[in-house]
Amino acid sequence: MKTLDSIPTSKIERASKLVKTGVKIGGNYVKYYGKKLVDNPNAKEDLDKDNAEDIYDGLKSLKGSALKVAQMLSMEKNLLPSAYVEKFSLSQFSVPPLSAPLVRKTFKKYLGKYPEEIFDAFEKDSVNAASIGQVHRAEKDGKELAVKIQYPGVADSISSDLALVKPVAIKMFNLKGKDSEKYFKEVEYKLIEETDYILELEQSQEITKACSVISNMQFPTYYKELSSERILTMDWMKGVHLGEFTKTEFDADLGNRLGQALWDFYMFQIHKLRRVHADPHPGNFLVSDQGTLIAIDFGCIKQIPEEFYVPYFELAKEENINNEKVFMEKLYELEILTPTDSQQELEFFTALFKEMLTIFTAPFHKEQFDFGDGEFWSKIANLSERYSKDEQIRKMNGNRGSKHFLYINRTFFGLYNLLHDLRAQVEVNQFKQYMD
């Protein structure tokens, strides 16, 4: 794979790259309309494929938060055409890496020495490269290590990158008015946290220690003396990326065991720690030869404040969804409904969220839940497709819910997708054994 000797870091350089990408997309639409004129049945499919290719190619050279947005969107399987999901999913662990000279320069700047002066062995070529950093194999004192190196300029370009993608997000998610700013600030705040490897080291050590009680879960050890604000060193963990594993033929019992570990891992964090690994894409998990699940990235951790946690999980109870008074109270507490809503908006969004919550909270209403159930997933897909095409919702204020919904809902969508890929049946309340 071609390596990068530099990354555009100034606002002008990065904006220029996106403008060039926009010109390519414009050309794709010209081709699309030409194909439509001759009734080409594959015109729309070809357009999606070409646009996904050009957008991804533009973002992968920028890296940072621009590419992170693509990574987040790749998890929205019911939101984007499959061509986008397929292409954007490459941003999880397959983008052009930094060149060896740039890696050495980064080490010298942030640890004061070159990698060959620190480690007994250090592979100059990265083993995978994602949106914010890339990973190299190393050895020291007989230990195999994974060394994550952050791309230069990523932390400094977050605000300007988000300003560039903001117009697209506003259009895609129908965000209107001044209140939309709270969502962008939440994303910006979390992305800034993800570039702080000292914070990630502390969070990784704290959460892995607490979660070590969970069966069939493994975590690397992290090394403070070999880390800095832009370099993070941990044990090298052997296994297959979860996304690759789920494409193979695997035993149903193994799928259930991995799924149960994943479910317990997330429920324990949410209900016991009140903070959660909010980046549940397949690139952050490995499956070991022993059939255990390995969590390898704790850069994105979402704190769950009590004032959000309580009404959020009260709405997960079936009896509260079906109690009109309680249901409405919780919708207001979670900022889904607002005092300025018209009667039409009140009726529309109350009905929408009741239908949505009835579907998405279904796993919490049973002792055992089958995430491979086709009926459950067809309900999710049908709801998503129906409301994505609903003209009425496009005309209303799309700003719905507390800012905390962004990462908590992302966590559950990602978790459900991983459990679906594993075709896992889970014991819903098994995690409670670890709560004491």
XYZ file of C-alpha atoms in Angstrom:
436
model
C 0.000 0.000 0.000
C 1.223 3.500 -0.813
C 2.479 5.451 2.228
C 2.001 9.131 3.062
C 4.959 11.474 3.568
C 2.722 14.311 4.712
C -0.885 15.091 5.654
C -2.652 18.383 4.801
C -2.893 20.240 8.108
C -3.961 23.806 7.306
C -7.607 24.745 6.898
C -6.975 25.952 3.331
C -5.179 22.736 2.312
C -7.910 20.523 3.763
C -10.740 22.618 2.311
C -9.042 22.518 -1.104
C -8.941 18.720 -0.959
C -12.659 18.561 -0.207
C -13.436 21.012 -3.035
C -11.625 18.721 -5.474
C -13.688 15.826 -4.159
C -16.855 17.903 -4.733
C -15.856 18.505 -8.356
C -15.497 14.739 -8.881
C -18.936 14.139 -7.356
C -20.380 16.756 -9.722
C -18.902 14.815 -12.631
C -20.459 11.605 -11.316
C -23.898 13.226 -11.377
C -23.350 14.327 -14.991
C -22.644 10.691 -15.889
C -25.667 9.579 -13.840
C -28.102 11.860 -15.681
C -26.636 10.713 -18.993
C -27.280 7.081 -18.051
C -30.825 7.924 -16.942
C -31.564 9.395 -20.359
C -30.821 6.015 -21.953
C -32.737 4.132 -19.213
C -29.692 2.413 -17.739
C -31.112 0.278 -14.862
C -27.823 0.457 -12.961
C -27.536 4.262 -13.067
C -28.282 4.903 -9.349
C -26.156 1.984 -8.183
C -23.233 3.225 -10.301
C -23.674 6.758 -8.908
C -23.551 5.526 -5.295
C -20.466 3.433 -6.040
C -18.610 6.285 -7.797
C -19.531 8.839 -5.108
C -18.512 6.491 -2.277
C -15.182 5.850 -4.001
C -14.421 9.551 -4.549
C -15.540 10.676 -1.073
C -13.486 7.952 0.599
C -10.418 8.693 -1.529
C -10.664 12.370 -0.566
C -11.106 11.693 3.146
C -8.431 9.005 3.514
C -5.633 11.409 2.580
C -6.952 13.951 5.121
C -7.301 11.387 7.924
C -8.385 12.795 11.305
C -11.950 13.798 12.113
C -12.957 13.974 8.431
C -12.179 10.275 8.053
C -13.638 9.536 11.493
C -17.014 10.807 10.252
C -16.847 8.238 7.421
C -16.009 5.557 9.966
C -19.026 6.519 12.091
C -21.301 6.526 9.041
C -20.087 3.057 8.003
C -21.889 1.714 11.086
C -25.230 3.155 9.906
C -26.196 0.175 7.766
C -29.824 1.259 7.551
C -29.031 4.903 6.770
C -26.673 4.795 3.786
C -26.683 2.857 0.486
C -24.593 -0.332 0.708
C -21.868 1.131 -1.565
C -21.133 3.818 1.051
C -21.213 1.384 3.980
C -18.839 -0.988 2.162
C -16.365 1.742 1.190
C -16.507 3.771 4.410
C -15.989 0.636 6.500
C -12.429 0.537 5.129
C -11.724 3.552 7.339
C -11.893 1.235 10.352
C -8.491 -0.328 9.685
C -7.433 0.053 6.052
C -6.183 3.477 4.947
C -2.775 4.634 3.609
C -0.203 4.644 6.454
C 2.449 7.213 7.315
C 5.879 6.698 5.772
C 8.752 5.418 7.951
C 10.550 8.816 8.076
C 7.384 10.534 9.325
C 6.922 7.836 11.979
C 10.508 8.351 13.212
C 9.986 12.112 13.300
C 6.833 11.663 15.429
C 8.711 9.442 17.919
C 11.556 11.913 18.252
C 9.120 14.753 18.910
C 6.922 13.015 21.497
C 9.219 10.508 23.250
C 12.556 12.214 22.671
C 14.077 9.174 20.939
C 13.730 7.266 17.680
C 11.792 3.964 17.861
C 14.927 1.833 17.387
C 16.401 3.529 20.491
C 13.347 2.627 22.598
C 12.399 -0.889 21.475
C 14.447 -4.038 20.917
C 12.641 -4.405 17.593
C 10.262 -2.090 15.734
C 8.535 -2.775 12.400
C 8.739 0.366 10.251
C 5.619 -0.624 8.269
C 2.305 -0.309 10.119
C 0.039 -3.333 10.487
C -3.089 -1.213 10.192
C -3.953 2.430 9.700
C -7.259 4.056 10.635
C -8.718 7.539 10.997
C -6.684 9.030 13.848
C -3.630 6.791 14.173
C -1.794 3.718 12.923
C -0.357 0.675 14.711
C 3.134 -0.827 14.526
C 4.455 -4.068 15.991
C 7.387 -3.865 18.380
C 9.268 -5.926 20.954
C 10.837 -4.997 24.283
C 12.140 -7.213 27.080
C 10.627 -10.292 25.443
C 7.137 -8.774 25.131
C 5.283 -8.322 21.844
C 3.837 -4.824 21.736
C 1.408 -2.750 19.673
C 2.412 0.887 19.302
C -0.265 3.345 18.191
C 1.029 6.548 16.608
C -1.244 9.532 16.026
C -1.129 11.302 12.673
C 0.483 14.769 12.710
C -1.950 17.673 12.792
C -5.043 15.571 13.563
C -5.732 17.184 16.950
C -5.277 20.699 15.596
C -7.620 20.282 12.614
C -10.720 18.910 14.393
C -12.643 22.196 14.635
C -11.948 23.221 11.035
C -12.767 19.721 9.723
C -16.129 19.709 11.480
C -16.877 23.172 10.090
C -16.305 21.722 6.593
C -18.597 18.698 7.074
C -21.244 20.612 9.050
C -23.335 21.692 6.002
C -23.523 18.059 4.835
C -24.554 16.846 8.295
C -27.214 19.553 8.634
C -28.772 18.474 5.340
C -28.462 14.737 5.977
C -29.900 14.785 9.494
C -32.319 17.712 9.082
C -30.750 19.797 11.838
C -32.257 23.255 12.152
C -31.840 26.286 14.369
C -29.310 27.316 16.973
C -29.889 24.182 19.105
C -28.096 22.050 16.505
C -24.814 23.505 17.758
C -24.931 21.339 20.905
C -24.621 18.185 18.782
C -21.601 19.481 16.880
C -19.969 20.577 20.132
C -20.497 17.095 21.572
C -18.812 15.490 18.544
C -15.974 18.013 18.661
C -15.447 17.424 22.386
C -15.295 13.626 21.957
C -12.946 13.843 18.969
C -10.597 16.107 20.920
C -10.635 13.523 23.732
C -9.777 10.776 21.242
C -6.587 12.605 20.253
C -5.391 12.746 23.873
C -3.475 9.492 24.306
C -2.605 10.279 27.926
C -6.344 10.351 28.679
C -6.845 7.174 26.629
C -4.103 5.432 28.628
C -5.809 6.331 31.932
C -9.275 5.317 30.678
C -7.950 2.086 29.218
C -6.284 1.063 32.473
C -9.309 1.940 34.615
C -11.966 0.296 32.440
C -10.019 -2.864 31.605
C -9.274 -3.389 35.308
C -12.966 -3.023 36.194
C -14.126 -5.235 33.287
C -11.592 -8.001 33.908
C -14.274 -9.846 35.927
C -16.314 -10.526 32.749
C -16.051 -14.047 31.355
C -14.549 -14.601 27.881
C -13.190 -11.035 27.656
C -9.509 -10.139 27.282
C -7.702 -6.812 27.307
C -4.134 -5.677 26.638
C -1.872 -4.215 29.312
C -0.913 -0.575 28.694
C 2.569 0.868 29.276
C 2.755 4.418 30.594
C 6.544 4.640 30.331
C 6.329 3.903 26.580
C 3.468 6.293 25.879
C 2.903 10.035 25.464
C 0.157 12.418 24.308
C 0.566 11.137 20.707
C 1.997 7.618 21.172
C 0.297 4.738 23.013
C 1.951 1.372 23.731
C 0.132 -1.786 24.795
C 0.410 -5.577 24.523
C 0.153 -7.059 21.051
C -3.053 -9.108 21.113
C -3.364 -12.049 18.724
C -6.680 -12.629 17.006
C -8.903 -12.014 13.997
C -10.767 -8.718 13.617
C -14.394 -9.292 14.544
C -15.539 -8.004 11.145
C -13.430 -10.645 9.393
C -14.465 -13.368 11.835
C -18.196 -12.846 11.193
C -17.627 -13.407 7.454
C -16.403 -16.947 8.151
C -18.326 -20.093 9.010
C -18.380 -20.226 12.808
C -20.057 -22.469 15.318
C -23.342 -21.159 16.776
C -22.143 -21.859 20.331
C -19.040 -19.753 19.697
C -21.168 -16.932 18.268
C -23.366 -17.053 21.360
C -20.364 -17.082 23.707
C -18.751 -14.079 22.001
C -22.093 -12.276 21.833
C -22.743 -12.872 25.527
C -19.303 -11.514 26.408
C -19.949 -8.441 24.259
C -23.388 -7.840 25.782
C -22.111 -8.288 29.366
C -19.149 -6.008 28.620
C -21.424 -3.177 27.483
C -24.171 -3.611 30.082
C -21.594 -3.734 32.891
C -19.981 -0.498 31.741
C -23.295 1.300 31.299
C -25.004 0.190 34.502
C -22.008 -0.180 36.836
C -19.378 2.279 35.592
C -21.763 4.838 34.042
C -19.338 5.285 31.183
C -19.000 3.225 28.058
C -16.744 2.279 25.151
C -18.768 4.302 22.619
C -17.042 3.112 19.441
C -18.335 -0.428 18.891
C -17.174 -1.047 15.342
C -15.602 -4.406 14.346
C -12.092 -2.956 14.073
C -11.991 -2.434 17.850
C -12.479 -6.119 18.687
C -10.530 -9.303 18.001
C -11.496 -12.962 18.356
C -8.702 -15.082 19.852
C -7.834 -18.686 18.976
C -9.284 -19.636 22.370
C -12.677 -18.177 21.402
C -12.459 -15.143 23.650
C -13.279 -11.544 22.710
C -10.509 -8.946 22.905
C -11.261 -5.208 23.209
C -8.313 -3.176 21.936
C -9.310 0.489 21.732
C -10.645 2.767 24.470
C -10.167 6.137 22.806
C -13.854 7.030 22.705
C -15.366 6.751 26.193
C -18.719 8.373 26.905
C -19.578 9.451 30.446
C -23.284 8.879 31.223
C -24.632 11.549 33.594
C -27.292 10.506 36.098
C -29.848 12.998 34.768
C -29.681 11.243 31.393
C -29.165 7.652 32.573
C -32.318 7.519 34.735
C -34.985 8.649 32.213
C -33.205 6.873 29.316
C -33.457 3.459 30.950
C -36.862 4.154 32.446
C -38.017 4.476 28.822
C -36.536 1.041 28.129
C -39.201 -0.486 30.383
C -42.203 -1.855 28.515
C -44.675 -0.667 31.158
C -43.426 2.925 30.827
C -43.658 2.907 27.027
C -47.291 1.878 27.391
C -48.085 4.407 30.143
C -48.973 7.616 28.294
C -48.363 9.949 31.259
C -44.967 8.496 32.192
C -43.949 8.180 28.542
C -44.633 11.864 27.844
C -42.800 12.937 31.023
C -39.678 11.040 29.979
C -39.784 12.448 26.437
C -39.678 15.954 27.904
C -36.910 15.028 30.365
C -34.802 13.718 27.477
C -35.529 16.813 25.337
C -37.257 14.748 22.656
C -40.329 16.921 23.142
C -39.960 20.637 23.898
C -42.303 23.324 25.313
C -42.246 25.143 21.944
C -43.560 22.162 19.932
C -46.780 22.634 18.002
C -49.647 20.194 18.521
C -48.759 18.584 15.208
C -45.135 18.115 16.286
C -46.181 16.716 19.674
C -48.438 14.108 18.086
C -45.990 13.216 15.320
C -42.867 12.789 17.463
C -44.702 11.060 20.301
C -45.986 8.449 17.850
C -42.591 8.176 16.129
C -40.627 7.606 19.321
C -43.183 5.215 20.733
C -42.862 3.038 17.634
C -39.080 3.402 17.615
C -38.643 2.580 21.313
C -41.025 -0.373 21.121
C -38.690 -1.908 18.532
C -35.270 -0.889 19.871
C -35.949 -1.743 23.515
C -37.305 -5.207 22.658
C -34.118 -6.967 23.898
C -34.656 -5.541 27.389
C -38.139 -7.018 27.657
C -37.016 -10.669 27.569
C -34.778 -12.965 29.573
C -33.149 -14.206 26.373
C -32.916 -12.384 23.046
C -31.920 -13.616 19.601
C -30.048 -10.855 17.737
C -29.954 -13.005 14.615
C -33.754 -12.854 14.413
C -34.661 -11.712 10.888
C -38.009 -10.267 11.986
C -36.327 -7.937 14.506
C -33.957 -6.616 11.853
C -36.631 -6.218 9.198
C -38.598 -4.027 11.637
C -35.539 -1.817 12.164
C -34.861 -1.594 8.413
C -38.501 -0.843 7.571
C -38.743 1.889 10.214
C -35.512 3.483 9.045
C -36.512 3.423 5.389
C -40.021 4.729 6.055
C -38.933 7.744 8.091
C -35.929 8.556 5.892
C -38.421 9.147 3.065
C -41.068 10.881 5.181
C -41.657 14.396 3.809
C -43.416 15.503 6.998
C -40.350 14.900 9.175
C -38.197 16.900 6.747
C -40.379 19.948 7.320
C -40.196 19.766 11.113
C -37.416 20.721 13.483
C -34.983 17.792 13.356
C -33.234 18.709 16.612
C -34.564 16.026 18.937
C -33.109 14.803 22.179
C -30.331 15.487 24.646
C -26.803 15.779 23.248
C -26.019 12.550 25.147
C -28.174 10.595 22.691
C -25.500 10.978 19.996
C -22.972 8.612 21.516
C -25.315 6.446 23.602
C -27.506 5.651 20.593
C -24.383 5.148 18.483
C -23.219 2.647 21.119
C -26.448 0.659 21.016
C -26.716 0.706 17.208
C -23.138 -0.523 16.960
C -23.624 -3.165 19.656
C -26.821 -4.465 18.044
C -25.091 -4.679 14.656
C -22.161 -6.652 16.078
C -24.512 -9.030 17.898
C -26.523 -9.446 14.694
C -23.358 -10.284 12.735
C -22.532 -12.900 15.395
C -26.151 -14.212 15.202
C -25.942 -14.303 18.980
C -28.559 -15.359 21.492
C -27.841 -13.626 24.795
C -29.024 -13.937 28.361
C -30.154 -10.369 28.884
C -29.625 -10.112 32.648
C -26.515 -12.263 32.996
C -24.317 -9.164 33.391
C -25.870 -8.497 36.803
C -23.697 -11.219 38.366
C -20.712 -8.890 37.869
C -22.350 -5.840 39.450
C -21.432 -6.514 43.097
